[in-house]
Coordinates of C-alpha atoms and ligand atoms in Angstrom, one line a residue:
M1 CA -9.4 -1.7 -28.8
S2 CA -6.2 -3.7 -28.6
D3 CA -3.7 -4.7 -26.1
L4 CA -0.2 -3.5 -25.4
R5 CA 2.3 -6.3 -25.6
I6 CA 5.9 -6.0 -24.4
R7 CA 8.4 -8.8 -25.0
G8 CA 12.0 -9.1 -23.9
L9 CA 12.5 -5.4 -23.4
V10 CA 16.2 -4.5 -22.7
K11 CA 17.6 -1.0 -22.1
R12 CA 21.2 -0.3 -21.1
Y13 CA 23.0 3.0 -20.3
G14 CA 26.6 2.2 -20.6
N15 CA 27.3 -0.5 -18.0
V16 CA 23.9 0.0 -16.3
V17 CA 21.2 -2.4 -17.3
A18 CA 18.1 -0.3 -16.6
L19 CA 15.8 -3.0 -18.0
G20 CA 16.9 -6.5 -18.2
G21 CA 14.3 -8.3 -20.3
V22 CA 10.7 -7.3 -19.4
D23 CA 7.5 -9.0 -20.6
L24 CA 4.1 -7.3 -20.0
D25 CA 0.6 -7.4 -21.4
V26 CA -1.8 -4.6 -20.8
P27 CA -5.3 -5.5 -21.9
A28 CA -7.5 -2.7 -23.4
G29 CA -9.2 -0.6 -20.8
S30 CA -7.3 -2.1 -17.9
R31 CA -5.0 -0.6 -15.2
T32 CA -1.5 -1.9 -14.6
A33 CA 0.8 -0.6 -11.8
V34 CA 4.5 -1.2 -11.8
V35 CA 5.9 -0.8 -8.3
G36 CA 9.6 -0.7 -7.3
A37 CA 12.3 1.1 -5.4
S38 CA 13.9 4.2 -6.8
G39 CA 16.3 3.3 -9.7
S40 CA 14.6 0.0 -10.4
G41 CA 13.8 1.0 -14.0
K42 CA 10.2 2.3 -13.8
S43 CA 10.7 5.5 -15.7
T44 CA 12.9 3.8 -18.3
L45 CA 10.1 1.4 -19.0
L46 CA 7.6 4.3 -19.5
R47 CA 10.0 6.3 -21.7
L48 CA 10.4 3.2 -24.0
V49 CA 6.7 2.7 -24.2
A50 CA 6.1 6.4 -24.9
G51 CA 8.7 6.4 -27.6
F52 CA 11.0 9.0 -26.0
E53 CA 13.9 6.4 -26.2
A54 CA 14.6 3.3 -28.2
P55 CA 15.2 -0.1 -26.5
D56 CA 18.4 -2.1 -27.2
E57 CA 16.4 -5.3 -27.5
G58 CA 12.9 -6.5 -27.5
T59 CA 9.5 -5.5 -28.9
I60 CA 6.6 -3.2 -28.0
A61 CA 3.4 -3.8 -29.9
F62 CA -0.1 -2.4 -29.8
G63 CA -2.4 -5.1 -31.3
D64 CA -0.8 -5.9 -34.7
E65 CA 1.1 -2.6 -34.8
L66 CA 4.8 -2.8 -33.9
L67 CA 5.9 0.3 -32.0
A68 CA 9.5 -0.8 -31.4
K69 CA 11.6 -3.7 -32.5
G70 CA 15.0 -3.3 -30.8
P71 CA 16.4 0.2 -31.8
R72 CA 13.9 0.6 -34.7
I73 CA 11.0 2.6 -33.3
I74 CA 7.9 4.5 -34.3
P75 CA 8.2 8.1 -33.0
A76 CA 6.4 9.2 -29.9
H77 CA 3.9 11.5 -31.6
K78 CA 2.6 8.7 -33.8
R79 CA 1.9 6.3 -31.0
G80 CA -1.3 7.7 -29.5
I81 CA 0.0 7.4 -26.0
G82 CA -0.4 10.0 -23.3
I83 CA 1.9 10.6 -20.4
V84 CA 1.6 12.4 -17.0
S85 CA 4.8 12.9 -15.1
Q86 CA 5.6 13.6 -11.4
D87 CA 5.6 17.3 -11.7
G88 CA 2.8 17.6 -14.3
A89 CA 5.1 19.7 -16.5
L90 CA 2.5 22.4 -17.3
F91 CA 3.5 25.4 -19.4
P92 CA 3.8 28.2 -16.8
H93 CA 3.1 31.0 -19.2
L94 CA -0.1 29.5 -20.6
D95 CA -3.5 29.6 -18.7
I96 CA -5.2 26.3 -17.9
A97 CA -7.4 26.3 -21.0
D98 CA -4.4 26.8 -23.3
N99 CA -2.4 24.1 -21.4
I100 CA -5.3 21.6 -21.9
G101 CA -5.9 22.9 -25.5
F102 CA -2.3 22.3 -26.3
G103 CA -3.1 18.6 -26.7
L104 CA -6.1 19.2 -28.9
P105 CA -6.0 18.7 -32.6
K106 CA -5.9 22.0 -34.5
E107 CA -9.0 21.3 -36.7
L108 CA -11.1 21.4 -33.5
S109 CA -11.0 25.2 -33.2
G110 CA -14.8 25.7 -33.2
S111 CA -15.6 23.4 -30.4
R112 CA -12.3 23.9 -28.6
D113 CA -13.8 25.7 -25.6
Q114 CA -16.5 23.1 -25.2
R115 CA -13.9 20.3 -25.3
I116 CA -11.7 22.0 -22.8
G117 CA -14.8 22.3 -20.5
E118 CA -15.6 18.6 -20.9
L119 CA -12.0 17.7 -20.1
L120 CA -12.1 19.9 -16.9
D121 CA -15.3 18.1 -16.0
A122 CA -13.7 14.7 -16.6
V123 CA -11.0 15.4 -14.0
E124 CA -13.5 17.0 -11.7
L125 CA -12.1 20.6 -11.9
S126 CA -14.4 23.7 -12.0
R127 CA -14.6 25.3 -15.4
S128 CA -14.0 28.6 -13.7
L129 CA -10.3 27.6 -13.3
A130 CA -9.8 27.8 -17.1
S131 CA -8.3 31.3 -17.1
R132 CA -5.9 30.8 -14.2
R133 CA -2.2 30.1 -14.6
P134 CA -0.7 26.9 -13.2
H135 CA 1.0 28.6 -10.2
Q136 CA -2.5 29.7 -9.1
L137 CA -3.6 26.1 -8.6
S138 CA -2.8 23.6 -5.9
G139 CA -0.5 20.6 -6.6
G140 CA -3.5 18.3 -6.8
Q141 CA -5.3 20.6 -9.2
Q142 CA -2.2 20.9 -11.4
Q143 CA -1.9 17.1 -11.7
R144 CA -5.5 16.9 -12.8
V145 CA -4.9 19.6 -15.5
A146 CA -1.9 17.5 -16.6
L147 CA -4.1 14.5 -16.9
A148 CA -6.8 16.6 -18.8
R149 CA -4.1 17.7 -21.2
A150 CA -3.0 14.2 -21.8
L151 CA -6.6 13.0 -22.3
A152 CA -7.2 15.7 -24.9
C153 CA -5.8 13.8 -27.8
R154 CA -7.8 10.7 -26.8
P155 CA -4.8 8.4 -26.3
R156 CA -5.2 4.6 -26.4
L157 CA -2.9 4.3 -23.5
M158 CA -2.0 6.6 -20.6
L159 CA 1.3 6.4 -18.8
L160 CA 1.5 7.8 -15.3
D161 CA 5.0 8.3 -13.9
E162 CA 4.6 8.8 -10.1
P163 CA 2.0 11.5 -10.7
F164 CA 0.8 11.6 -7.1
S165 CA 4.1 11.4 -5.3
A166 CA 4.5 15.1 -4.7
L167 CA 1.0 15.4 -3.2
D168 CA 0.4 14.9 0.5
A169 CA -1.2 11.7 1.7
S170 CA -4.9 12.7 2.0
L171 CA -4.9 14.6 -1.3
R172 CA -3.0 11.7 -3.0
Q173 CA -5.8 9.3 -2.5
N174 CA -8.4 11.7 -3.7
V175 CA -6.5 12.6 -6.9
R176 CA -5.8 8.9 -7.5
E177 CA -9.5 8.1 -7.4
V178 CA -10.3 11.0 -9.8
V179 CA -7.6 9.9 -12.2
A180 CA -8.8 6.2 -12.1
H181 CA -12.4 7.3 -12.6
A182 CA -11.5 9.6 -15.5
L183 CA -9.5 6.9 -17.3
E184 CA -12.2 4.3 -16.7
A185 CA -14.9 6.7 -18.0
A186 CA -12.8 7.3 -21.2
G187 CA -12.0 3.5 -21.5
I188 CA -8.3 4.2 -21.7
A189 CA -5.8 1.6 -20.5
S190 CA -3.0 2.8 -18.2
I191 CA 0.3 2.0 -16.7
L192 CA 1.1 3.7 -13.4
V193 CA 4.6 3.5 -12.0
T194 CA 5.2 4.2 -8.4
H195 CA 7.4 3.4 -5.4
D196 CA 4.2 3.4 -3.2
Q197 CA 3.0 -0.2 -2.6
A198 CA -0.4 0.8 -1.2
E199 CA -0.9 3.0 -4.2
A200 CA 0.0 0.2 -6.7
L201 CA -2.2 -2.3 -4.9
S202 CA -5.3 0.0 -4.8
F203 CA -5.0 1.5 -8.3
A204 CA -4.5 -1.5 -10.5
D205 CA -6.1 -4.7 -11.8
Q206 CA -2.6 -6.0 -12.5
V207 CA 0.6 -5.2 -10.5
A208 CA 4.2 -5.9 -11.5
V209 CA 6.9 -5.7 -8.9
I210 CA 10.1 -4.5 -10.6
R211 CA 13.6 -5.0 -9.0
H212 CA 16.8 -4.1 -10.7
G213 CA 15.2 -3.8 -14.1
E214 CA 13.4 -7.2 -13.9
F215 CA 9.9 -8.1 -13.0
A216 CA 9.9 -10.2 -9.8
Q217 CA 6.2 -11.1 -10.1
V218 CA 3.2 -9.9 -12.1
G219 CA -0.4 -10.6 -11.2
P220 CA -3.6 -9.4 -9.6
P221 CA -2.9 -7.2 -6.5
D222 CA -4.5 -9.7 -4.0
V223 CA -2.5 -12.6 -5.4
L224 CA 0.8 -10.6 -5.1
Y225 CA -0.1 -9.5 -1.6
L226 CA -1.2 -12.9 -0.2
R227 CA 0.8 -15.3 -2.4
P228 CA 4.1 -13.6 -3.1
L229 CA 6.7 -15.8 -4.8
T230 CA 9.5 -14.7 -2.6
R231 CA 10.1 -13.4 0.9
E232 CA 11.6 -10.3 -0.7
T233 CA 8.4 -9.5 -2.5
A234 CA 6.4 -10.4 0.6
V235 CA 8.1 -7.8 2.7
F236 CA 8.3 -5.2 -0.1
L237 CA 4.5 -5.2 -0.5
G238 CA 3.6 -4.9 3.2
K239 CA 4.2 -6.0 6.7
A240 CA 4.7 -9.8 7.0
I241 CA 5.0 -12.4 9.7
L242 CA 7.5 -15.0 8.5
L243 CA 7.7 -18.2 10.5
P244 CA 9.3 -21.6 10.3
A245 CA 6.7 -24.4 10.1
R246 CA 6.1 -28.0 9.3
A247 CA 3.8 -28.7 6.4
G248 CA 1.1 -31.4 6.4
E249 CA -1.6 -32.1 3.8
G250 CA -3.5 -28.8 3.6
F251 CA -2.1 -27.3 6.8
V252 CA 1.0 -26.1 8.5
D253 CA 2.0 -26.3 12.2
C254 CA 3.9 -23.3 13.5
A255 CA 4.2 -21.1 16.6
L256 CA 0.7 -19.9 15.9
G257 CA -0.8 -23.4 15.9
R258 CA -2.2 -25.3 13.0
I259 CA -3.2 -23.1 10.1
P260 CA -4.8 -24.1 6.8
A261 CA -2.5 -23.7 3.9
D262 CA -2.1 -24.6 0.2
T263 CA 1.1 -26.7 0.7
E264 CA 1.3 -27.7 -2.9
G265 CA 2.6 -31.1 -2.0
K266 CA 5.4 -29.8 0.2
T267 CA 6.0 -31.7 3.5
G268 CA 8.4 -31.2 6.4
A269 CA 10.2 -28.0 7.2
V270 CA 8.9 -25.0 5.2
D271 CA 8.7 -21.2 5.7
V272 CA 5.3 -19.6 5.9
M273 CA 4.0 -16.0 5.7
L274 CA 1.0 -14.4 7.4
R275 CA -0.1 -10.8 7.0
P276 CA -0.4 -9.2 10.5
E277 CA -4.1 -8.4 10.0
Q278 CA -4.8 -12.2 9.9
V279 CA -3.8 -12.4 13.6
L280 CA -6.8 -11.5 15.8
L281 CA -6.5 -10.6 19.4
H282 CA -9.0 -11.6 22.1
A283 CA -9.2 -10.8 25.8
A284 CA -7.8 -13.7 27.8
Q285 CA -11.1 -14.3 29.7
P286 CA -13.2 -16.2 28.6
S287 CA -10.6 -18.1 26.7
P288 CA -11.6 -18.3 23.0
V289 CA -11.3 -21.6 21.1
G290 CA -9.2 -21.6 17.9
R291 CA -9.6 -23.8 14.9
D292 CA -7.5 -26.6 16.3
G293 CA -9.2 -26.5 19.6
R294 CA -6.7 -24.1 21.2
S295 CA -5.7 -20.5 20.9
I296 CA -2.3 -19.0 21.6
P297 CA -1.8 -17.2 24.9
A298 CA 0.3 -14.1 24.6
T299 CA 1.3 -10.9 26.6
V300 CA 1.0 -7.4 25.2
K301 CA 4.5 -5.8 25.4
T302 CA 4.0 -2.4 23.9
V303 CA 1.2 -0.3 22.4
R304 CA 1.9 2.7 20.2
F305 CA -1.0 5.0 19.5
E306 CA -1.1 6.1 15.8
G307 CA -4.6 7.6 15.5
A308 CA -7.2 5.3 14.1
D309 CA -4.9 2.3 14.6
C310 CA -2.2 1.4 17.1
A311 CA 0.9 -0.7 16.7
I312 CA 1.1 -3.5 19.2
V313 CA 3.9 -6.0 20.0
V314 CA 2.7 -9.2 21.6
E315 CA 4.9 -12.0 23.0
I316 CA 4.1 -15.6 22.8
A317 CA 5.5 -16.8 26.1
D318 CA 6.6 -20.4 25.6
Q319 CA 7.9 -19.6 22.1
A320 CA 10.0 -16.6 22.9
L321 CA 8.4 -15.1 19.8
Q322 CA 7.3 -11.5 19.3
L323 CA 4.8 -10.3 16.7
A324 CA 4.1 -6.8 15.5
L325 CA 0.4 -6.2 14.9
K326 CA -1.9 -3.4 14.0
L327 CA -5.3 -3.0 15.8
P328 CA -8.0 -0.3 15.9
S329 CA -7.0 2.1 18.7
F330 CA -10.6 1.9 20.0
G331 CA -10.7 -0.8 22.7
A332 CA -7.0 -1.7 22.3
P333 CA -5.3 -3.6 25.1
K334 CA -2.6 -2.2 27.4
P335 CA 0.9 -3.2 27.9
G336 CA 1.0 -6.2 30.3
D337 CA -2.5 -7.5 29.4
L338 CA -2.8 -11.2 28.8
V339 CA -4.5 -12.0 25.5
H340 CA -5.2 -14.9 23.1
L341 CA -4.3 -14.9 19.5
L342 CA -6.5 -16.5 16.8
V343 CA -5.4 -16.8 13.2
G344 CA -7.8 -16.2 10.3
G345 CA -7.4 -17.3 6.7
E346 CA -4.6 -19.4 5.2
A347 CA -0.8 -19.3 5.7
H348 CA 1.2 -18.8 2.6
V349 CA 3.9 -21.4 2.1
F350 CA 7.1 -20.5 0.3
Ligands
ADP1 N1 19.7 8.7 -19.3 C1 20.3 7.9 -18.4 N2 21.7 7.7 -18.5 C2 22.3 6.9 -17.6 N3 21.7 6.1 -16.7 C3 20.3 6.2 -16.6 C4 19.6 7.1 -17.5 N4 18.3 7.0 -17.1 C5 18.2 6.1 -16.2 N5 19.4 5.6 -15.8 C6 19.8 4.6 -14.8 O1 18.9 3.5 -15.1 C7 18.4 2.9 -13.8 C8 16.9 3.0 -13.8 O2 16.5 4.4 -13.8 P1 15.0 4.8 -13.8 O3 14.2 4.1 -14.9 O4 14.9 6.3 -13.8 O5 14.4 4.3 -12.3 P2 13.1 4.6 -11.5 O6 12.2 5.4 -12.4 O7 12.6 3.3 -11.1 O8 13.6 5.4 -10.3 C9 19.1 3.7 -12.7 O9 20.2 3.1 -12.3 C10 19.4 5.0 -13.4 O10 20.5 5.6 -12.8
MG2 MG1 11.4 7.3 -12.1

């Protein structure tokens, strides 16, 4: 099993630079997610890796095998790469068995039905669906068939172009887990592209944030979420509390008190980020004690019920600072309540 290596990949459409020089390594058997806004170049990247289009510059290699060097490319059908798109693109006039069988090598005719059955098992679909047409399946089932079809030719890499985005939220998570499990069981590396941050962070071992055709940051999901390189990446990946602070050795002082931080030698005025879930709320009485011997008194301004959680805005009186927090709805405070804030974990220094 070898790794996919992408170096200096550039793709232009006229004046539009769809990819402006992208480097990426996808180790064998691993999962990578590329997350970015619409038009940031995600599908272009997948089309180049699949071999549907040629790059203007850069290389794509699998182990020692060069798949693309600038505009000179190995054609898609010789790459051993599977792709699942947003709409699944099943053949409407073929039943499910023939849709999946379409990807099977011809010489397999004898054991074809058995292999189709195994592929349906792999994506956790009942074998009884084999004789149905695509329109007789739900969206989630269709996407699993599309994955089974792509798995049929035993690709060494699977490309997933927003394959869950047409599904509703509860189904999306379920299908995502099935897909991740099927790929893991088959030992196939994958690249998922999506505009959904939570999806990228939960699916992958490695996440790349793409912006205007360039990678803003690549790394493990928790590192990107907790240690983003820029404020832009911080707020793109989730809710963030951004505060001015003064850095000391191993801590920062800010409106939320003294918070441990990896200051990397910075001193004086800095900007810091906390994720809202790091701010814990306590009833005002008895007053809890924070890490620096004090906690921060605040007043609850608004509470918006959202089901399991509620969105709360608290105001730190003497700082004229409002913070937006999420808390479990159960036992949540009410507007006007006095509370104390305690901060957990470290602040991230930019
Ligand atoms: N075939 C094409 N011709 C011209 N422009 C294109 C073509 N494909 C993509 N683009 C442009 O390249 C940029 C990246 O597109 P795309 O990779 O589809 O983004 P994403 O998948 O992230 O939404 C966009 O500005 C898009 O308009
Ligand atoms: Mg796209």
